[in-house]
């Protein structure tokens, strides 16, 4: 099985070191909770993607960048592929397919502790249609199963590829949480990238615009505890970020004005909470995270607005950045 073929890098100096350097794009796919964000964070070495225990949080392309002496691996995070029920769903799926066709390698995350289900097959079938991109099966959460269950899962995954008429480039078990084999995974992804110089400067870890990350943090905090009532009918738009004028250089303050858009007036009360208590908590929680992200004190101004049925309205979707 592909997983065991670990290629060790040759130690002999090559004629021109430039020639051997590789750089390219990879994306991780898999159903919600398959461990995609955790893996991205483990590879990049710091929190980039917003990890959350519910689908559809990464709606924007978040890239984590792995810098190595021999290669630069750029991780493009696509939204989850799912059976579309709304215009937003269809648009997200188009984004996913386009991304898959453009990257150099696709990593399909399958949790070791869950049997392969219809959701996995749905994705695998889509992958089978993307012929030229190499596909690696990444078995995540291996720390949660014994070796017998893991072996069975590896065989099942190999089998699924065969049934759909494609060969996995590798099948790699990882436990991103325990850092086991995360570097092995990078070793296996790198040879599948095209040769070429680095595409991003050394210091970059993500090219996600700050506004988008901030909007994600606010959205996460707003969904906390009310996911069942509002699964993903909250969109957040950061309207403006401005340094507060007249502040001394050693005591800066950043003013951030953001709108939370919901679909129906009835949802307003859920988001705001009795006497505004929930919205206040959302503000406090996301402000702390935004300050940690930006490294500067922040004044956060949140407003809840109704954008009627935004998930189904192309004009609203465009305005909200989808």
Coordinates of N, CA and C in Angstrom, one line a residue, residues 45-134:
X45 N 2.0 24.9 11.5 CA 2.7 25.2 12.7 C 2.1 26.3 13.5
X46 N 0.9 26.8 13.1 CA 0.2 27.8 13.9 C -1.2 27.9 13.5
X47 N -2.1 28.5 14.3 CA -3.5 28.5 14.0 C -3.8 29.4 12.8
X48 N -4.2 28.8 11.7 CA -4.5 29.6 10.5 C -6.0 29.4 10.1
X49 N -6.3 28.2 9.8 CA -7.7 28.0 9.5 C -8.5 28.1 10.8
X50 N -9.8 28.4 10.7 CA -10.6 28.5 11.9 C -11.1 27.1 12.2
X51 N -10.7 26.5 13.2 CA -11.2 25.1 13.5 C -12.6 25.3 14.2
X52 N -13.5 24.5 13.8 CA -14.8 24.6 14.4 C -15.5 23.2 14.2
X53 N -16.4 22.9 15.1 CA -17.0 21.6 15.1 C -18.3 21.6 14.3
X54 N -18.3 22.4 13.2 CA -19.5 22.3 12.4 C -19.1 22.7 10.9
X55 N -19.9 22.2 10.0 CA -19.5 22.4 8.6 C -19.6 23.8 8.1
X56 N -19.0 24.1 7.0 CA -19.1 25.3 6.3 C -18.5 26.6 7.0
X57 N -17.5 26.4 7.8 CA -17.0 27.6 8.4 C -16.0 28.2 7.5
X58 N -15.2 27.4 6.8 CA -14.2 28.0 5.9 C -14.8 28.2 4.5
X59 N -15.4 29.3 4.4 CA -16.1 29.6 3.1 C -15.1 30.3 2.2
X60 N -14.0 30.9 2.7 CA -13.1 31.6 1.9 C -11.9 30.8 1.8
X61 N -11.1 31.1 0.7 CA -9.8 30.3 0.5 C -8.8 30.8 1.6
X62 N -8.6 29.9 2.6 CA -7.6 30.2 3.6 C -6.4 29.5 3.1
X63 N -5.3 30.1 3.0 CA -4.1 29.4 2.7 C -3.1 29.3 3.8
X64 N -2.6 28.1 4.1 CA -1.5 28.0 5.1 C -0.3 27.7 4.2
X65 N 0.9 28.2 4.6 CA 2.1 28.0 3.8 C 3.1 27.3 4.6
X66 N 3.6 26.1 4.1 CA 4.6 25.4 4.7 C 6.0 25.7 4.1
X67 N 6.9 26.4 4.8 CA 8.2 26.7 4.2 C 9.2 25.7 4.6
X68 N 9.8 25.1 3.6 CA 10.9 24.1 3.9 C 12.1 24.5 3.0
X69 N 13.3 24.0 3.4 CA 14.5 24.4 2.6 C 14.3 23.9 1.2
X70 N 13.7 22.7 1.0 CA 13.6 22.1 -0.3 C 12.3 22.4 -1.1
X71 N 11.4 23.1 -0.4 CA 10.0 23.2 -1.0 C 9.2 24.2 -0.3
X72 N 8.2 24.7 -1.0 CA 7.1 25.5 -0.4 C 5.8 24.9 -0.8
X73 N 5.1 24.6 0.3 CA 3.8 23.9 0.0 C 2.7 24.9 0.5
X74 N 1.8 25.2 -0.5 CA 0.8 26.2 -0.2 C -0.6 25.5 0.0
X75 N -1.2 25.6 1.1 CA -2.4 24.8 1.4 C -3.6 25.7 1.1
X76 N -4.4 25.3 0.2 CA -5.6 26.0 -0.2 C -6.8 25.3 0.4
X77 N -7.5 26.0 1.2 CA -8.6 25.4 1.9 C -9.9 25.6 1.2
X78 N -10.5 24.6 0.6 CA -11.8 24.8 -0.1 C -12.9 24.6 0.9
X79 N -14.1 25.2 0.6 CA -15.2 24.9 1.5 C -15.6 23.4 1.3
X80 N -16.3 22.8 2.2 CA -16.7 21.4 2.0 C -17.6 21.3 0.8
X81 N -17.4 20.2 0.1 CA -18.3 19.8 -1.0 C -19.5 19.1 -0.4
X82 N -20.7 19.5 -0.8 CA -21.9 18.9 -0.2 C -23.0 18.9 -1.2
X83 N -24.1 18.2 -1.0 CA -25.2 18.2 -1.9 C -25.9 19.5 -1.8
X84 N -25.9 20.3 -2.8 CA -26.4 21.7 -2.7 C -27.9 21.7 -2.5
X85 N -28.4 22.6 -1.6 CA -29.8 22.8 -1.4 C -30.2 24.2 -1.8
X86 N -29.2 25.0 -1.8 CA -29.5 26.5 -2.1 C -28.5 27.0 -3.2
X87 N -28.7 28.2 -3.6 CA -27.8 28.8 -4.6 C -26.4 28.9 -4.0
X88 N -26.3 29.2 -2.7 CA -25.0 29.3 -2.0 C -24.3 28.0 -2.1
X89 N -25.1 26.9 -1.9 CA -24.5 25.5 -2.0 C -23.9 25.2 -3.3
X90 N -24.7 25.6 -4.4 CA -24.2 25.3 -5.7 C -23.0 26.2 -6.0
X91 N -23.0 27.4 -5.6 CA -21.9 28.3 -5.9 C -20.6 27.8 -5.1
X92 N -20.8 27.3 -3.9 CA -19.7 26.8 -3.2 C -19.1 25.5 -3.9
X93 N -20.0 24.7 -4.4 CA -19.5 23.5 -5.1 C -18.8 23.8 -6.3
X94 N -19.2 24.9 -7.1 CA -18.4 25.3 -8.3 C -17.0 25.7 -7.9
X95 N -17.0 26.5 -6.8 CA -15.7 27.0 -6.3 C -14.8 25.8 -6.0
X96 N -15.4 24.8 -5.3 CA -14.6 23.6 -4.9 C -14.0 22.9 -6.2
X97 N -14.9 22.6 -7.2 CA -14.4 21.9 -8.4 C -13.3 22.7 -9.1
X98 N -13.5 24.0 -9.2 CA -12.5 24.8 -9.9 C -11.2 24.7 -9.1
X99 N -11.2 24.8 -7.8 CA -10.0 24.7 -7.0 C -9.3 23.4 -7.2
X100 N -10.1 22.3 -7.1 CA -9.5 21.0 -7.3 C -8.8 20.8 -8.6
X101 N -9.3 21.4 -9.6 CA -8.7 21.2 -10.9 C -7.4 22.0 -11.0
X102 N -7.3 23.1 -10.2 CA -6.2 24.0 -10.3 C -5.0 23.6 -9.4
X103 N -5.2 22.8 -8.4 CA -4.1 22.5 -7.4 C -3.2 21.4 -8.0
X104 N -2.0 21.2 -7.3 CA -1.1 20.2 -7.8 C -1.3 18.9 -7.1
X105 N -1.9 18.9 -6.0 CA -2.2 17.6 -5.3 C -3.4 17.8 -4.3
X106 N -4.2 16.8 -4.2 CA -5.4 16.8 -3.4 C -5.2 15.8 -2.3
X107 N -5.4 16.2 -1.0 CA -5.4 15.3 0.1 C -6.8 15.1 0.6
X108 N -7.3 13.8 0.5 CA -8.6 13.5 1.0 C -8.6 13.0 2.4
X109 N -9.1 13.7 3.3 CA -9.1 13.4 4.8 C -10.2 12.4 5.1
X110 N -9.9 11.3 5.7 CA -10.9 10.4 6.2 C -10.6 10.0 7.6
X111 N -11.5 10.2 8.5 CA -11.2 9.9 9.9 C -11.1 8.4 10.1
X112 N -10.1 8.0 10.9 CA -9.9 6.5 11.1 C -11.0 5.9 11.9
X113 N -11.7 6.8 12.7 CA -12.6 6.2 13.7 C -14.1 6.2 13.2
X114 N -14.2 6.5 11.9 CA -15.6 6.4 11.3 C -15.5 5.6 10.0
X115 N -16.5 4.7 9.8 CA -16.6 3.9 8.6 C -16.8 4.9 7.4
X116 N -16.3 4.4 6.2 CA -16.5 5.2 5.0 C -18.0 5.3 4.8
X117 N -18.5 6.5 4.6 CA -20.0 6.7 4.4 C -20.3 7.3 3.1
X118 N -21.6 7.5 2.9 CA -22.1 8.1 1.6 C -21.5 9.4 1.3
X119 N -21.2 10.2 2.3 CA -20.6 11.5 2.2 C -19.2 11.4 1.6
X120 N -18.5 10.4 2.1 CA -17.1 10.2 1.6 C -17.1 9.7 0.1
X121 N -18.1 8.8 -0.2 CA -18.2 8.3 -1.5 C -18.6 9.4 -2.5
X122 N -19.4 10.3 -2.1 CA -19.9 11.4 -2.9 C -18.6 12.2 -3.3
X123 N -17.8 12.5 -2.3 CA -16.5 13.3 -2.6 C -15.6 12.5 -3.5
X124 N -15.4 11.2 -3.1 CA -14.5 10.4 -3.9 C -14.9 10.3 -5.4
X125 N -16.2 10.2 -5.6 CA -16.7 10.1 -7.0 C -16.3 11.4 -7.7
X126 N -16.5 12.6 -7.1 CA -16.1 13.8 -7.7 C -14.6 13.9 -8.0
X127 N -13.8 13.3 -7.0 CA -12.4 13.3 -7.2 C -12.0 12.4 -8.4
X128 N -12.7 11.3 -8.6 CA -12.4 10.4 -9.7 C -12.5 11.1 -11.0
X129 N -13.4 12.2 -11.1 CA -13.6 12.9 -12.3 C -12.5 13.9 -12.6
X130 N -11.7 14.2 -11.6 CA -10.5 15.1 -11.8 C -9.3 14.3 -12.0
X131 N -9.1 13.9 -13.3 CA -8.1 12.9 -13.7 C -6.7 13.2 -13.4
X132 N -6.3 14.4 -13.8 CA -4.8 14.6 -13.8 C -4.2 15.0 -12.4
X133 N -5.0 15.4 -11.5 CA -4.4 15.8 -10.2 C -4.2 14.6 -9.3
X134 N -2.9 14.4 -8.8 CA -2.7 13.3 -7.9 C -3.4 13.4 -6.6

